[in-house]
Tab-separated table of C-alpha atoms and ligand atoms in Angstrom:
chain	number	residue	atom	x	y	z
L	1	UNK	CA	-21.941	92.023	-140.147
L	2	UNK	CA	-25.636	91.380	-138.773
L	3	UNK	CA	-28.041	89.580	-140.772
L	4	UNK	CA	-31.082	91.683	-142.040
L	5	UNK	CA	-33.469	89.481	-139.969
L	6	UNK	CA	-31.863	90.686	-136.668
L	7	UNK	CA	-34.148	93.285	-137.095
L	8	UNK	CA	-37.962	93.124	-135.063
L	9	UNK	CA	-39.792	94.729	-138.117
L	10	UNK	CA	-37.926	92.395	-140.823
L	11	UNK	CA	-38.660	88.848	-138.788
L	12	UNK	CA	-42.166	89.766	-139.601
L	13	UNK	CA	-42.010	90.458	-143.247
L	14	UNK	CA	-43.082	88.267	-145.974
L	15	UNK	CA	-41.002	87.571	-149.566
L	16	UNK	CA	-40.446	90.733	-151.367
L	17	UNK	CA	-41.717	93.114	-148.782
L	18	UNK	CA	-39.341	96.313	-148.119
L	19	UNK	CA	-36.982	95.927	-145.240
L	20	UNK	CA	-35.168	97.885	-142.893
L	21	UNK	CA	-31.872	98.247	-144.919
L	22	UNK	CA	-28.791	97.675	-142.534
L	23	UNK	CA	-27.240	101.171	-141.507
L	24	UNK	CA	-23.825	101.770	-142.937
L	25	UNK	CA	-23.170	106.022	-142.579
L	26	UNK	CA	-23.678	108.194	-139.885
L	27	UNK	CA	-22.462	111.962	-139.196
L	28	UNK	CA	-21.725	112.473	-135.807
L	29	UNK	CA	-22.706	115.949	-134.481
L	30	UNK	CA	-19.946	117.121	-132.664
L	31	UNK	CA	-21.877	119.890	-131.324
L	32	UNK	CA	-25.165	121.988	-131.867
L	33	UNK	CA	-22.816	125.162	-131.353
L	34	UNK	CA	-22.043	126.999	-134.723
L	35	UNK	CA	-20.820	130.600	-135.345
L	36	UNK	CA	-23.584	130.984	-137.562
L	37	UNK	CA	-27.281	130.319	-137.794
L	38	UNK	CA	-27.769	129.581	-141.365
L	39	UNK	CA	-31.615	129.904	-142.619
L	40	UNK	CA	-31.973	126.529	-143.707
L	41	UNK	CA	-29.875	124.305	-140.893
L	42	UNK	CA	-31.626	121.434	-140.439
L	43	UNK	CA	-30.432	121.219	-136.913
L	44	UNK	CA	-30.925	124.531	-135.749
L	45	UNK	CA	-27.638	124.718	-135.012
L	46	UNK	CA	-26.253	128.097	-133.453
L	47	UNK	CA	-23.918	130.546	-131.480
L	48	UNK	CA	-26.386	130.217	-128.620
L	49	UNK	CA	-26.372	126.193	-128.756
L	50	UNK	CA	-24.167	123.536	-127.192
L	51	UNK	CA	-23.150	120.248	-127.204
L	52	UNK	CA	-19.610	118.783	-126.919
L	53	UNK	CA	-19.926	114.794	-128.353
L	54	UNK	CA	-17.295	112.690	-125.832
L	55	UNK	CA	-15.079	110.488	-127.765
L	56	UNK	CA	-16.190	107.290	-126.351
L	57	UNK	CA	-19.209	108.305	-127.398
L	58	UNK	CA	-17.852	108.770	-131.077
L	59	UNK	CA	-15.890	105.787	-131.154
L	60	UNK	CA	-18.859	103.441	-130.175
L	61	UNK	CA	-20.588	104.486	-133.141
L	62	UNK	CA	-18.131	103.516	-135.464
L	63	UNK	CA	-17.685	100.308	-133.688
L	64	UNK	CA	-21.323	99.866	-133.657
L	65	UNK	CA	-21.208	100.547	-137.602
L	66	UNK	CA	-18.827	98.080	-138.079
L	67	UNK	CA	-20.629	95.568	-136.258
L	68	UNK	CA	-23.736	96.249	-138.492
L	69	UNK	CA	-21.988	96.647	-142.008
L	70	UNK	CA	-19.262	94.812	-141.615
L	71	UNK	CA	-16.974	97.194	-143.690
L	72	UNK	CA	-14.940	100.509	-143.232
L	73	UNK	CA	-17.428	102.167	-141.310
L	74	UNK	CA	-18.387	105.772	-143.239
L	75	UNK	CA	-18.249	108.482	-140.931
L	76	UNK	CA	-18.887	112.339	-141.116
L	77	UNK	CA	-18.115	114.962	-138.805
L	78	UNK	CA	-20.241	117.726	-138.550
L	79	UNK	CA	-22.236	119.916	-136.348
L	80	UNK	CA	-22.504	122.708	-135.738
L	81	UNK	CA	-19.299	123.936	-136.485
L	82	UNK	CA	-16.578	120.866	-135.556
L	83	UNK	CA	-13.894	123.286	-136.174
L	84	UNK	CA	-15.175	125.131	-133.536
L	85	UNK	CA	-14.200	122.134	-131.019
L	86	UNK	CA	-10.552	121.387	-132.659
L	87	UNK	CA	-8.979	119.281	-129.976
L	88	UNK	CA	-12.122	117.289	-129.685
L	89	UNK	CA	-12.210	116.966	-133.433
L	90	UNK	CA	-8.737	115.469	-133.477
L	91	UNK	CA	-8.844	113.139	-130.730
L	92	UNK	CA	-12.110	111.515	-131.768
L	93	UNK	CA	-9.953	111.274	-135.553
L	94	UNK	CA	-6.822	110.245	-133.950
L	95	UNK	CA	-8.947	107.237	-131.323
L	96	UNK	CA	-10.299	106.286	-134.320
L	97	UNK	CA	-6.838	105.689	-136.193
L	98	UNK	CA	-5.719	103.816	-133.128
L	99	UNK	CA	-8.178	101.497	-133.388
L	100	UNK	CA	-7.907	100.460	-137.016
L	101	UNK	CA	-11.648	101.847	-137.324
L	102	UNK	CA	-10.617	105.017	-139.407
L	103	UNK	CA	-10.056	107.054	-141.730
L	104	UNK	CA	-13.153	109.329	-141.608
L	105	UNK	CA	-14.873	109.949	-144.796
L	106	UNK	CA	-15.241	113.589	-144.500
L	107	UNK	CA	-14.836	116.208	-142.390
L	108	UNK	CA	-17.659	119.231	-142.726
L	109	UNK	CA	-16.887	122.881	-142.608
L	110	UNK	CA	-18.594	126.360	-142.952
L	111	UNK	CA	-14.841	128.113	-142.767
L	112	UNK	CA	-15.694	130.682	-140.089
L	113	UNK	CA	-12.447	129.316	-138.323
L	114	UNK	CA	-10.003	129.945	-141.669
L	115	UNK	CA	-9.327	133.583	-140.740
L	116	UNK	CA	-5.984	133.621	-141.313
L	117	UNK	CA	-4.273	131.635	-144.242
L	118	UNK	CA	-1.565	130.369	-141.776
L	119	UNK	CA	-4.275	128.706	-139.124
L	120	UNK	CA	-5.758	127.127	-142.117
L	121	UNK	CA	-2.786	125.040	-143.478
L	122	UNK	CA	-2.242	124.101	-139.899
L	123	UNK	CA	-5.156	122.580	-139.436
L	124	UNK	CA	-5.468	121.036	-142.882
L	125	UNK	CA	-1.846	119.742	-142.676
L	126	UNK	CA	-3.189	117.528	-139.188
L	127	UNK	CA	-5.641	116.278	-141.167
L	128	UNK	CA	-3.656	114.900	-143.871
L	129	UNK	CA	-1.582	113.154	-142.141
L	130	UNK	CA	-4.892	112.107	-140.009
L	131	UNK	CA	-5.944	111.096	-143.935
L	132	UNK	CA	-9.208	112.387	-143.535
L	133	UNK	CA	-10.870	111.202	-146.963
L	134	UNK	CA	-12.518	114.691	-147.719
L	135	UNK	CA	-13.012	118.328	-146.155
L	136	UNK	CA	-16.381	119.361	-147.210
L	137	UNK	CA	-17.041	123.241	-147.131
L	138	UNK	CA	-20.160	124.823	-147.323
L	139	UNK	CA	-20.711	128.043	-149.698
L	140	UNK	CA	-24.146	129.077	-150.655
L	141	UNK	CA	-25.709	132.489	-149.695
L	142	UNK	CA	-26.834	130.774	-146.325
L	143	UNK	CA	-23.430	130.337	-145.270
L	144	UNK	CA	-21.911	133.349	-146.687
L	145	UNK	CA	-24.543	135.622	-144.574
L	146	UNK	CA	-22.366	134.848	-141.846
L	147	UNK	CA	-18.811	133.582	-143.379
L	148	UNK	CA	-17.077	136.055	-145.843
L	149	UNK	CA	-16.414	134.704	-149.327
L	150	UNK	CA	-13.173	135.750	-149.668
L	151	UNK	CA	-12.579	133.505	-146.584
L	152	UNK	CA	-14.408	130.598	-148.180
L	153	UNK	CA	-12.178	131.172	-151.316
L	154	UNK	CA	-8.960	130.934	-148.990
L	155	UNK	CA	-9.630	127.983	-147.384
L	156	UNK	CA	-10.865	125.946	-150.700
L	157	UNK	CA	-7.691	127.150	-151.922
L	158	UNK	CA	-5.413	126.211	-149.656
L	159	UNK	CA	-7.332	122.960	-149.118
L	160	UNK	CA	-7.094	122.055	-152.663
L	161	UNK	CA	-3.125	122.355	-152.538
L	162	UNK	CA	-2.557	120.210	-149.314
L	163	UNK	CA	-5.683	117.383	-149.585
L	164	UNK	CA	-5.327	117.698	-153.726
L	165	UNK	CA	-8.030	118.467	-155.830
L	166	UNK	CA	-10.202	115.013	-155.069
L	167	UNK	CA	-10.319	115.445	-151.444
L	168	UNK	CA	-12.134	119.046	-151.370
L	169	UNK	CA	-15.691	119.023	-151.661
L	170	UNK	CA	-17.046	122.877	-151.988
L	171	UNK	CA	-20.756	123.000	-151.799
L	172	UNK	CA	-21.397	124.675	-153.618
L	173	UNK	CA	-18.299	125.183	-156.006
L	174	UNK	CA	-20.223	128.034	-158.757
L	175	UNK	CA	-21.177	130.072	-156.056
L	176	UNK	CA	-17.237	130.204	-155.034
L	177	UNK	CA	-16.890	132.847	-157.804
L	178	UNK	CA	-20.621	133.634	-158.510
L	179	UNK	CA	-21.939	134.337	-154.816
L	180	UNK	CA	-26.056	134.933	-154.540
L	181	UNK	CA	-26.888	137.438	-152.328
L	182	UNK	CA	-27.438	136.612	-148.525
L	183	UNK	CA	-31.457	137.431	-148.642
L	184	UNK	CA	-34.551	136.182	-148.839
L	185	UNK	CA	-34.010	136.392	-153.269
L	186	UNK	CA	-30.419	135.055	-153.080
L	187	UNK	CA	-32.262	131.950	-150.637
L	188	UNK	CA	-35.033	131.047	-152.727
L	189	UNK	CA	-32.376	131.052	-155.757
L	190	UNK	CA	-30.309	128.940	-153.965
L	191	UNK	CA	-33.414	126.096	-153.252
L	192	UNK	CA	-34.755	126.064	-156.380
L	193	UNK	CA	-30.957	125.276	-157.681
L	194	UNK	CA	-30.174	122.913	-154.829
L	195	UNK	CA	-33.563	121.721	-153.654
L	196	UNK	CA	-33.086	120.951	-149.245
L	197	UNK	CA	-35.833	119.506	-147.235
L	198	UNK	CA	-37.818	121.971	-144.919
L	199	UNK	CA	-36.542	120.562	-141.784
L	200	UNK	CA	-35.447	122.161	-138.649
L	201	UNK	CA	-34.826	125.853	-139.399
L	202	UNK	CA	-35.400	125.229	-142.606
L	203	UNK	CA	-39.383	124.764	-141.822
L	204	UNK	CA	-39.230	128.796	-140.783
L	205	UNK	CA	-39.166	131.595	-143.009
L	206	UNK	CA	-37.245	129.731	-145.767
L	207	UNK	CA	-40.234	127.506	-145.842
L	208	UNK	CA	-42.913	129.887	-145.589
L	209	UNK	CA	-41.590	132.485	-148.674
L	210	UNK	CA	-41.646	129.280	-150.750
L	211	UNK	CA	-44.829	127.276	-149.791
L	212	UNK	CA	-47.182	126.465	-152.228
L	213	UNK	CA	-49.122	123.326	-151.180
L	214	UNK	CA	-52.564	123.011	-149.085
L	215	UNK	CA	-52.977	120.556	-146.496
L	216	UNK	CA	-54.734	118.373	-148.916
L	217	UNK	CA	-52.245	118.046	-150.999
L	218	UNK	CA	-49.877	116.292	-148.379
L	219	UNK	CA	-52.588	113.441	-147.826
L	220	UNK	CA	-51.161	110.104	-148.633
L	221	UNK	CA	-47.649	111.470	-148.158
L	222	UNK	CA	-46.610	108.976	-145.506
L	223	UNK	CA	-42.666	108.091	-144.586
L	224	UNK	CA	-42.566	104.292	-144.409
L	225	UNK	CA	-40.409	104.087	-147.435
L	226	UNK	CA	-38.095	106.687	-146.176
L	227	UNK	CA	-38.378	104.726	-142.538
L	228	UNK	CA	-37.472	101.988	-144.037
L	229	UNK	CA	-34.643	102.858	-146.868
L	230	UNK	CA	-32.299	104.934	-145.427
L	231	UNK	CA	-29.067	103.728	-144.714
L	232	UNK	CA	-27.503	106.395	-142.498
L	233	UNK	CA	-28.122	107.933	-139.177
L	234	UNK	CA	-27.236	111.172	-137.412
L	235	UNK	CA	-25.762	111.494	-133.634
L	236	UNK	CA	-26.300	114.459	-131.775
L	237	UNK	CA	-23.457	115.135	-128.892
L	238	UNK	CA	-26.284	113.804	-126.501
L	239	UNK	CA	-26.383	110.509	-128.146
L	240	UNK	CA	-29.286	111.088	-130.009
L	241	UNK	CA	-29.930	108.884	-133.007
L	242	UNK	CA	-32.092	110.310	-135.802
L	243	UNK	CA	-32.677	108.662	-139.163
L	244	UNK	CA	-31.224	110.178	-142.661
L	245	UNK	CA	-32.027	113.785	-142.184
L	246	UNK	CA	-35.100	113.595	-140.189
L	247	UNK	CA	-33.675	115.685	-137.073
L	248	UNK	CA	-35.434	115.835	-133.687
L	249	UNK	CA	-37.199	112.706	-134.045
L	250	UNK	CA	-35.071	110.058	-131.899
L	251	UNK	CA	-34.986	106.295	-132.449
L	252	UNK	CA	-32.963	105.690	-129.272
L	253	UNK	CA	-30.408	106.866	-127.430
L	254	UNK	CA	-26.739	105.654	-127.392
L	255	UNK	CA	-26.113	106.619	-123.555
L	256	UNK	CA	-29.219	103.639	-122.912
L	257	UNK	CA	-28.117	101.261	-126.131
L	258	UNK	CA	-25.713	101.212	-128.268
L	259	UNK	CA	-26.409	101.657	-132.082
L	260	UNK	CA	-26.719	98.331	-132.962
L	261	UNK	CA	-29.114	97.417	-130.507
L	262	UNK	CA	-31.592	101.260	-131.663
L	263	UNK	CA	-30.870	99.636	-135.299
L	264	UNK	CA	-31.843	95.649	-133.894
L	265	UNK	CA	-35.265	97.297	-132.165
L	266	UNK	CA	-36.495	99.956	-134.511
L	267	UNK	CA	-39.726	98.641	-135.766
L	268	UNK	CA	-41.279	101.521	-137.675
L	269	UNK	CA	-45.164	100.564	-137.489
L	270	UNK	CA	-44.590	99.816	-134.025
L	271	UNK	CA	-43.501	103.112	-132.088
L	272	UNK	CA	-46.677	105.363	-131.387
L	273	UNK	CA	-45.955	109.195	-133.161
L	274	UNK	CA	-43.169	107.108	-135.763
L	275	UNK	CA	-46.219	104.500	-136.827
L	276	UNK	CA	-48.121	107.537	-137.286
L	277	UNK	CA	-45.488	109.112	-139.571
L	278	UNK	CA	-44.884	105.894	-141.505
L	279	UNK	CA	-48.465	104.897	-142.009
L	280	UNK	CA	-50.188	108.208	-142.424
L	281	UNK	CA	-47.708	110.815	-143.028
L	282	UNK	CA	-47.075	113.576	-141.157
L	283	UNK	CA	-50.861	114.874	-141.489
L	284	UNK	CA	-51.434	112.049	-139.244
L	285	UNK	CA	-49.825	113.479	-136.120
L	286	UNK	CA	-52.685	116.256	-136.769
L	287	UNK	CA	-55.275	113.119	-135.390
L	288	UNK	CA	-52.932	112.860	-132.377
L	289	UNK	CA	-54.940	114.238	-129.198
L	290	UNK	CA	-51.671	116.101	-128.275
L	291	UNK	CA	-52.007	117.929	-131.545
L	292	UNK	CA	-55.837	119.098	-131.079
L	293	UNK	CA	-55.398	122.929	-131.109
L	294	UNK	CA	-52.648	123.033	-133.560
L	295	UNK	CA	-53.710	125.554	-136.092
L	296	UNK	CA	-52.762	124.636	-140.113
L	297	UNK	CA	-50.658	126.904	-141.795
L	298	UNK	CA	-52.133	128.135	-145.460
L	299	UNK	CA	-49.557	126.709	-147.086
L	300	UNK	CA	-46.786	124.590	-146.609
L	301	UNK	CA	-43.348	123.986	-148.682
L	302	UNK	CA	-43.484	120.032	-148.748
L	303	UNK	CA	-44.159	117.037	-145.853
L	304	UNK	CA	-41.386	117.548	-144.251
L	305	UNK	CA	-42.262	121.253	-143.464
L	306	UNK	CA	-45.529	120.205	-142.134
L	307	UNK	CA	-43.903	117.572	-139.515
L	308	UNK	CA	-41.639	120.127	-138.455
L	309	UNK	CA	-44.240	122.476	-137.922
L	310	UNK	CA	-46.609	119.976	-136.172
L	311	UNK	CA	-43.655	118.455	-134.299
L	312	UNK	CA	-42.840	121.832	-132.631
L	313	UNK	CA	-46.000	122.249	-131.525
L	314	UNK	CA	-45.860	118.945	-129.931
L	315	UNK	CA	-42.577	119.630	-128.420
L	316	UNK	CA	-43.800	122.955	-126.836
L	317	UNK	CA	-46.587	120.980	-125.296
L	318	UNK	CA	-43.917	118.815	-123.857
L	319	UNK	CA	-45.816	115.866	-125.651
L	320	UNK	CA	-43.122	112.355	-126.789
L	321	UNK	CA	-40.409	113.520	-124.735
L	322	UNK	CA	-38.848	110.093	-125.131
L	323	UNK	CA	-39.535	110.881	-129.260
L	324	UNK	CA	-39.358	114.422	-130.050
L	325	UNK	CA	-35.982	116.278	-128.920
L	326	UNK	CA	-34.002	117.748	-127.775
L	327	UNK	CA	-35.053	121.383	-127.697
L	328	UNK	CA	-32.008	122.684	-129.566
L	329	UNK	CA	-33.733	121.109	-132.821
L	330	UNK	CA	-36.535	122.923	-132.360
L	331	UNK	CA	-35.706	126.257	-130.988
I	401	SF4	S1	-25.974	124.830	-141.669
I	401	SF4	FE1	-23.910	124.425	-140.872
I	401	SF4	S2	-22.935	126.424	-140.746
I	401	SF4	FE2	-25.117	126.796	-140.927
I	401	SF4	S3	-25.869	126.984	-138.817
I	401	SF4	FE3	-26.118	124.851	-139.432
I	401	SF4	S4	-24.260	123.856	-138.744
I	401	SF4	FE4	-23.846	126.056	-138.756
I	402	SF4	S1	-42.052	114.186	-143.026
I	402	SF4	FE1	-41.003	114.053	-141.062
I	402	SF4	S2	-40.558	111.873	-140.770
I	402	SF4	FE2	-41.091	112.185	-142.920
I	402	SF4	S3	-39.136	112.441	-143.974
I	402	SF4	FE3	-39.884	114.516	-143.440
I	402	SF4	S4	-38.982	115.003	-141.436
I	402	SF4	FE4	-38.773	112.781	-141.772
């Protein structure tokens, strides 16, 4: 386990002053490829997108995690759809097993690949004995505009009698039974039940039906905090590390450094567009002379909505390449 002062930013803080807290999660995006496009994917994540993580590239993550947290590293699979990439899926599970670094915490689904009850004990058998901690499957009227329910309720049922009860995870378990309707009424529903952050996708339409704030209001709304508190990463199958949910803004790459070293060097007041975020907020990368142009939106949802917004504009002006990317996030 590192010491929190192997971190640049932390050697120069004083008594008291909040630190960069030592990573101990990530979810490892096994692809951006997903059968559906879901309104509010923070990853943009689609049947036109690609992606295919290697399992080296898997495996030093968790190594890298339990380098830095010294524990059971936690580690999510997601994507995309990592169903959708099976016997990737189970090698990167079964590398991990054989190197003591295992089990993974959970395993994410939307259950487009459940289509028959038979194919779904299958694969949930494999990952018993693979003693996956948790299958986690999405239901929400975002999900079910492109999964049928009655699929949904299949696999959640079938997954409840070979993991048990404890290990399945539906997200959202009242709209099992109670689905909302896959439209713009059944979305906003959905949000105001289980807030998300307008990120990705999610900064589109979703965003736009519900904004209410002016620019104005986001002054002072900076990230430092966020920066500095969160505790888990993301991996994209590129080897792009983002922080807690903030996709398409990269700290580092794992095919230059590996995690430890992006988590060693990340200095939040120190990179260019991320000291603007922490320190100002995302209405600071409107000051940035890459930005002049950009063209506020009336309203917008929250901050994150606003970054998203001003990010893409940035990307489409091919501006922090080494920062902002890769395209799939913001297509
Ligand atoms: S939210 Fe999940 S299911 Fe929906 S597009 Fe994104 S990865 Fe696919
Ligand atoms: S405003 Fe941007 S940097 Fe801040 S939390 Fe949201 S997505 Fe992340």
């Amino acid at each position: 386990m590192v010491d929190w002062r192997q971190n640049v930013y932390n050697r120069t803080l004083k008594p008291g002053q909040p630190r960069v807290k030592i990573w101990n999660s990530a979810g490892l995006l096994l692809t951006y490829r997903c059968r559906a496009a879901c309104s509010f994917c923070y990853y943009s994540c689609g049947p036109d997108k690609d992606g295919l993580m290697p399992v080296e590239m898997a495996i030093g993550v968790w190594r890298s995690l339990r380098d830095l947290a010294g524990q059971k590293p936690k580690i999510h699979l997601t994507g995309g759809e990592p169903f959708l990439y099976w016997d990737r899926l189970i090698e990167i599970i079964r590398a991990a097993d054989t190197e003591g670094l295992g089990p993974v915490d959970m395993v994410e689904t939307n259950g487009s690949w459940a289509t028959s009850a038979e194919i779904a004990a299958e694969r949930l058998r494999m990952l018993d004995a693979l003693a996956v901690r948790t299958l986690k499957i999405s239901c929400d009227p975002f999900h079910q505009a492109f999964v049928p329910i009655e699929q949904v309720r299949t696999l959640a049922r079938i997954a409840t009698q070979i993991l048990g009860p404890d290990r399945v995870q539906v997200r959202w378990t009242r709209y099992l039974q109670s689905p909302l309707t896959s439209d713009m009424a059944g979305y906003i529903q959905c949000i105001r039940e289980y807030p998300c952050r307008f990120a990705g996708r999610a900064a589109g339409g979703l965003a736009r039906a519900v904004a209410d704030k002016h620019l104005d209001q986001l002054q002072g709304q900076n990230c430092l905090g966020y920066l500095l508190g969160t505790k888990g990463v993301h991996v994209d199958p590129y080897g792009n590390v983002f922080i807690g949910q903030c996709s398409g803004i990269i700290l580092g790459n794992l095919k230059e450094r590996p995690l430890e070293e992006i988590w060693s060097g990340f200095d939040p007041i120190k990179a260019s567009l991320i000291r603007v975020l922490a320190i100002d907020g995302p209405i600071g990368l409107m000051g940035l002379p890459e930005a002049s142009g950009y063209e506020p939106l009336p309203l917008y949802a929250d901050k994150c909505h606003l970054c998203t917004d001003l990010r893409r504009y940035l990307v489409a002006r091919s501006a922090y390449p080494q920062v902002l990317g890769p395209v799939e996030c913001y297509q």
